[in-house]
mmCIF file of C-alpha atoms in Angstrom:
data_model
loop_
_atom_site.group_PDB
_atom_site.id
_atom_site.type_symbol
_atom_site.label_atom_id
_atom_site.label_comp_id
_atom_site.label_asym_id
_atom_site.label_seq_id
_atom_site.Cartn_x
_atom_site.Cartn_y
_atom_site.Cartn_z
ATOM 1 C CA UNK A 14 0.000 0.000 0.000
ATOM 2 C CA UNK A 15 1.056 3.644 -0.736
ATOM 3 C CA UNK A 16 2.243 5.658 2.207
ATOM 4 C CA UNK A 17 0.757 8.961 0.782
ATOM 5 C CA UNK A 18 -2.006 9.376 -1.844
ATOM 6 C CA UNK A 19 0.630 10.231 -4.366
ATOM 7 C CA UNK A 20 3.163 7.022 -4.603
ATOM 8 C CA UNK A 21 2.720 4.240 -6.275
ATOM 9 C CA UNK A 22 4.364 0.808 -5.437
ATOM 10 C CA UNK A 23 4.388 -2.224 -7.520
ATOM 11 C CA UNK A 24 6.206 -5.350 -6.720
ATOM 12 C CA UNK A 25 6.965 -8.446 -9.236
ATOM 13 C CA UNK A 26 7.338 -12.018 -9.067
ATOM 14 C CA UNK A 27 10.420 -11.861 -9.235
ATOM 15 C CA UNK A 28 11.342 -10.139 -5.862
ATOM 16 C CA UNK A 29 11.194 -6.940 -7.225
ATOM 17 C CA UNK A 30 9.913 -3.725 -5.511
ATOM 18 C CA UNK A 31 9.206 -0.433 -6.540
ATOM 19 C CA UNK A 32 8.219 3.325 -5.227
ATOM 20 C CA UNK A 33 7.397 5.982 -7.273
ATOM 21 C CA UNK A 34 6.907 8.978 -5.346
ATOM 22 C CA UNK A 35 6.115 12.610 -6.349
ATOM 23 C CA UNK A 36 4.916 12.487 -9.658
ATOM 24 C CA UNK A 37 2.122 13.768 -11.301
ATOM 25 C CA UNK A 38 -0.476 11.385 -13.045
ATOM 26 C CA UNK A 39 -2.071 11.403 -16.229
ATOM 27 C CA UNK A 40 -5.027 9.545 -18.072
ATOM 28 C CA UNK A 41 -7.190 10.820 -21.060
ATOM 29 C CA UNK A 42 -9.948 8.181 -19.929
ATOM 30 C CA UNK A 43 -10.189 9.781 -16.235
ATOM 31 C CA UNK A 44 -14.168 11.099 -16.141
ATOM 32 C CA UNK A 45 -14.131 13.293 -12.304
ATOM 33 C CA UNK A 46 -12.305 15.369 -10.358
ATOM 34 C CA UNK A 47 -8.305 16.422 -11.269
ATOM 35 C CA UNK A 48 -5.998 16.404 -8.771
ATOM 36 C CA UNK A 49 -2.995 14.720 -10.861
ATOM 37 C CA UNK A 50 -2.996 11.609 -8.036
ATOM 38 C CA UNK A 51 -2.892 8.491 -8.909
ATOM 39 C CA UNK A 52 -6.567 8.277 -7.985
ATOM 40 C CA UNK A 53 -7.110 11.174 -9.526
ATOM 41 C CA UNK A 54 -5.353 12.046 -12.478
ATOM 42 C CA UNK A 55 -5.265 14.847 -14.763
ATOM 43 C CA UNK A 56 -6.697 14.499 -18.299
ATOM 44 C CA UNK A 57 -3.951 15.949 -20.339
ATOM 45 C CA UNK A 58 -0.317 16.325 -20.482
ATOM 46 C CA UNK A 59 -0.816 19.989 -21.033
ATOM 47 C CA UNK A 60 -2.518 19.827 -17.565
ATOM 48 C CA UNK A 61 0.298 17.569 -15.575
ATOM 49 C CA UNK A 62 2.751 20.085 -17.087
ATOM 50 C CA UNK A 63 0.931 23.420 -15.940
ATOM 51 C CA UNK A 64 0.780 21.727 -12.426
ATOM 52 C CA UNK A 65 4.268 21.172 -12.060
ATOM 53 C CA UNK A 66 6.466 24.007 -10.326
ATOM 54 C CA UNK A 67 9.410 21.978 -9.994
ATOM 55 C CA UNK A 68 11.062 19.037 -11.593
ATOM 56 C CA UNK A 69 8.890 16.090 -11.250
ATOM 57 C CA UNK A 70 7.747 12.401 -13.019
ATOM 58 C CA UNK A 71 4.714 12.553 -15.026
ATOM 59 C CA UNK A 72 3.799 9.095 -15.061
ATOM 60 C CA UNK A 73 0.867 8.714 -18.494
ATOM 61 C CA UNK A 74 -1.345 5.811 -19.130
ATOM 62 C CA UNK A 75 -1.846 3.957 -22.260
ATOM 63 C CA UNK A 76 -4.171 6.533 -24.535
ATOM 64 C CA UNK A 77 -4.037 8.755 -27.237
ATOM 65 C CA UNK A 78 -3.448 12.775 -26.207
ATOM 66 C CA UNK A 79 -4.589 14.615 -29.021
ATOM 67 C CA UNK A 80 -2.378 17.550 -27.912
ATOM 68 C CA UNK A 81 0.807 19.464 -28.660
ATOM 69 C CA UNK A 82 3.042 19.547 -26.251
ATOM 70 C CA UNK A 83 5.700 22.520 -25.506
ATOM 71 C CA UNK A 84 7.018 23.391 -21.631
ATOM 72 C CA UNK A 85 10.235 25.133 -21.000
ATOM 73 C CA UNK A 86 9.858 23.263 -17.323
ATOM 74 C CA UNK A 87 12.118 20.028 -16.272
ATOM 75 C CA UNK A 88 9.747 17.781 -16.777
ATOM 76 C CA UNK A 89 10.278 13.535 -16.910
ATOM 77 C CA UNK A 90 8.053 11.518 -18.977
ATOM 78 C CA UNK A 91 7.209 7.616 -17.798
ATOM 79 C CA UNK A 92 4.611 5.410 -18.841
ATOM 80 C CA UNK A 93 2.387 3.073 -16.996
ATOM 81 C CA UNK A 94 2.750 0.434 -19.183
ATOM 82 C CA UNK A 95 1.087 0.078 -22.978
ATOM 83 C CA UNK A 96 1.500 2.483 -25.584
ATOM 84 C CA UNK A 97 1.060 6.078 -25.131
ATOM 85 C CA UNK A 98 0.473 8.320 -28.284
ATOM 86 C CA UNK A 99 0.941 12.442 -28.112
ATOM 87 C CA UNK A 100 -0.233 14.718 -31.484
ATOM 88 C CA UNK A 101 -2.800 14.544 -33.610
ATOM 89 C CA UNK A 102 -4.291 11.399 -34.658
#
């Protein structure tokens, strides 16, 4: 289980363990309220990027973002597994 609302933890068969911590969350699917959790992500990358004051993860699911993206922010881009698609269609 996460120890705050915005890590994520995944461990593997094979012994492995993982935290990611302080990141800011993405999916294009996500129908309710933004926060950029986990829980709660934002909608668009446009959105994770605007949120972000600092250097920080954003971690995208699998979708298509019909968006251009342009930040002059330190920003680090990580899927959550599948294939994630950013421009037009």
């Amino acid at each position: 289980q996460a120890t705050r609302d915005y890590e994520l933890i995944a461990a593997t068969h094979g012994r492995g363990l993982y935290l990611a911590s302080g990141g800011v969350y993405v999916d294009c699917n996500y129908i309710g309220f933004e926060r950029g959790t986990f829980d709660q992500p934002y909608r668009t990358i446009t959105a994770a990027i605007n949120a972000s004051d600092q250097f920080r993860t954003i971690w995208i699911r699998p979708c298509n973002y019909n968006e251009q993206i342009t930040s002059n922010k330190r920003v680090e881009f990580r899927t959550l597994g599948g294939t994630v698609h950013i421009g037009s269609p």
